Amino acid sequence: MTSTAPRPGRTVATDEVLALLMREVHQARQAWADERCEARHGGAPIESPARVRLLAALEAYAAALESRHLPLPPSIRDELRLRRGVRGDQPYRAP
């Protein structure tokens, strides 16, 4: 059975903020996918609005987790590293 009570150490407001930020990540991913489909023949520019929005959404989500001392999921960490590398903010370095 799932409890609707807040988990210890977290507030409902924190959960709502993180959910809102994750929703923005999902919407930004969809916008980026839509843009890729539209530009499939010519390719989307690296600084396209959808790519910039997605990187900003991922950065905001990561910052929110960090400020709450919560771990960054590996999938988000990897996507953020990839998107920074594509944009040129942080060159990819093999581990």
mmCIF file of C-alpha atoms in Angstrom:
data_model
loop_
_atom_site.group_PDB
_atom_site.id
_atom_site.type_symbol
_atom_site.label_atom_id
_atom_site.label_comp_id
_atom_site.label_asym_id
_atom_site.label_seq_id
_atom_site.Cartn_x
_atom_site.Cartn_y
_atom_site.Cartn_z
ATOM 1 C CA MET A 1 0.000 0.000 0.000
ATOM 2 C CA THR A 2 1.321 3.433 -0.899
ATOM 3 C CA SER A 3 1.233 6.187 1.685
ATOM 4 C CA THR A 4 0.382 9.755 0.722
ATOM 5 C CA ALA A 5 2.217 11.133 3.751
ATOM 6 C CA PRO A 6 5.459 13.013 3.049
ATOM 7 C CA ARG A 7 8.618 10.991 3.460
ATOM 8 C CA PRO A 8 10.805 11.809 6.445
ATOM 9 C CA GLY A 9 13.308 14.566 5.725
ATOM 10 C CA ARG A 10 11.391 15.941 2.760
ATOM 11 C CA THR A 11 8.553 18.364 2.508
ATOM 12 C CA VAL A 12 5.576 18.272 0.194
ATOM 13 C CA ALA A 13 6.746 21.569 -1.316
ATOM 14 C CA THR A 14 10.108 20.011 -2.210
ATOM 15 C CA ASP A 15 8.419 17.071 -3.895
ATOM 16 C CA GLU A 16 6.131 19.413 -5.832
ATOM 17 C CA VAL A 17 9.037 21.570 -7.004
ATOM 18 C CA LEU A 18 11.003 18.526 -8.136
ATOM 19 C CA ALA A 19 7.941 17.143 -9.908
ATOM 20 C CA LEU A 20 7.420 20.476 -11.672
ATOM 21 C CA LEU A 21 11.065 20.570 -12.767
ATOM 22 C CA MET A 22 10.902 16.975 -14.006
ATOM 23 C CA ARG A 23 7.741 17.795 -15.945
ATOM 24 C CA GLU A 24 9.667 20.612 -17.655
ATOM 25 C CA VAL A 25 12.450 18.136 -18.520
ATOM 26 C CA HIS A 26 9.879 15.812 -20.129
ATOM 27 C CA GLN A 27 8.261 18.675 -22.049
ATOM 28 C CA ALA A 28 11.656 19.937 -23.216
ATOM 29 C CA ARG A 29 12.607 16.436 -24.376
ATOM 30 C CA GLN A 30 9.386 16.246 -26.373
ATOM 31 C CA ALA A 31 9.992 19.672 -27.927
ATOM 32 C CA TRP A 32 13.504 18.568 -28.889
ATOM 33 C CA ALA A 33 12.179 15.319 -30.414
ATOM 34 C CA ASP A 34 9.569 17.279 -32.377
ATOM 35 C CA GLU A 35 12.235 19.665 -33.628
ATOM 36 C CA ARG A 36 14.450 16.780 -34.704
ATOM 37 C CA CYS A 37 11.595 15.259 -36.696
ATOM 38 C CA GLU A 38 10.899 18.562 -38.446
ATOM 39 C CA ALA A 39 14.557 19.130 -39.288
ATOM 40 C CA ARG A 40 15.521 15.539 -40.060
ATOM 41 C CA HIS A 41 16.699 16.358 -43.562
ATOM 42 C CA GLY A 42 18.776 19.411 -42.731
ATOM 43 C CA GLY A 43 19.648 18.699 -39.108
ATOM 44 C CA ALA A 44 18.845 20.946 -36.186
ATOM 45 C CA PRO A 45 21.423 23.559 -35.235
ATOM 46 C CA ILE A 46 23.331 22.957 -32.002
ATOM 47 C CA GLU A 47 21.918 26.155 -30.487
ATOM 48 C CA SER A 48 18.330 25.397 -31.438
ATOM 49 C CA PRO A 49 15.672 26.663 -29.015
ATOM 50 C CA ALA A 50 14.592 23.126 -28.091
ATOM 51 C CA ARG A 51 18.142 22.007 -27.292
ATOM 52 C CA VAL A 52 18.803 25.105 -25.227
ATOM 53 C CA ARG A 53 15.509 24.570 -23.361
ATOM 54 C CA LEU A 54 16.338 20.926 -22.670
ATOM 55 C CA LEU A 55 19.801 21.723 -21.339
ATOM 56 C CA ALA A 56 18.356 24.474 -19.129
ATOM 57 C CA ALA A 57 15.667 22.107 -17.801
ATOM 58 C CA LEU A 58 18.234 19.422 -16.998
ATOM 59 C CA GLU A 59 20.513 21.977 -15.318
ATOM 60 C CA ALA A 60 17.625 23.299 -13.201
ATOM 61 C CA TYR A 61 16.599 19.806 -12.128
ATOM 62 C CA ALA A 62 20.187 18.865 -11.242
ATOM 63 C CA ALA A 63 20.649 22.095 -9.278
ATOM 64 C CA ALA A 64 17.417 21.490 -7.352
ATOM 65 C CA LEU A 65 18.525 17.991 -6.404
ATOM 66 C CA GLU A 66 21.960 19.233 -5.383
ATOM 67 C CA SER A 67 20.519 22.027 -3.240
ATOM 68 C CA ARG A 68 18.435 19.418 -1.412
ATOM 69 C CA HIS A 69 21.421 17.091 -1.001
ATOM 70 C CA LEU A 70 19.704 14.431 -3.102
ATOM 71 C CA PRO A 71 21.554 12.178 -5.525
ATOM 72 C CA LEU A 72 21.477 12.882 -9.243
ATOM 73 C CA PRO A 73 20.143 9.826 -11.086
ATOM 74 C CA PRO A 74 22.818 8.353 -13.370
ATOM 75 C CA SER A 75 20.588 8.708 -16.433
ATOM 76 C CA ILE A 76 20.162 12.454 -15.797
ATOM 77 C CA ARG A 77 23.877 12.832 -15.033
ATOM 78 C CA ASP A 78 24.790 11.098 -18.299
ATOM 79 C CA GLU A 79 22.284 13.061 -20.367
ATOM 80 C CA LEU A 80 23.504 16.315 -18.853
ATOM 81 C CA ARG A 81 27.111 15.400 -19.639
ATOM 82 C CA LEU A 82 26.153 14.537 -23.210
ATOM 83 C CA ARG A 83 24.165 17.731 -23.766
ATOM 84 C CA ARG A 84 26.915 19.904 -22.285
ATOM 85 C CA GLY A 85 29.440 18.172 -24.521
ATOM 86 C CA VAL A 86 27.334 18.639 -27.661
ATOM 87 C CA ARG A 87 26.984 22.316 -26.903
ATOM 88 C CA GLY A 88 30.658 22.640 -26.112
ATOM 89 C CA ASP A 89 30.229 23.756 -22.481
ATOM 90 C CA GLN A 90 32.062 20.765 -21.147
ATOM 91 C CA PRO A 91 34.062 18.568 -23.486
ATOM 92 C CA TYR A 92 33.422 14.873 -23.142
ATOM 93 C CA ARG A 93 36.253 12.972 -21.515
ATOM 94 C CA ALA A 94 36.265 9.202 -21.495
ATOM 95 C CA PRO A 95 36.398 7.761 -17.965
#
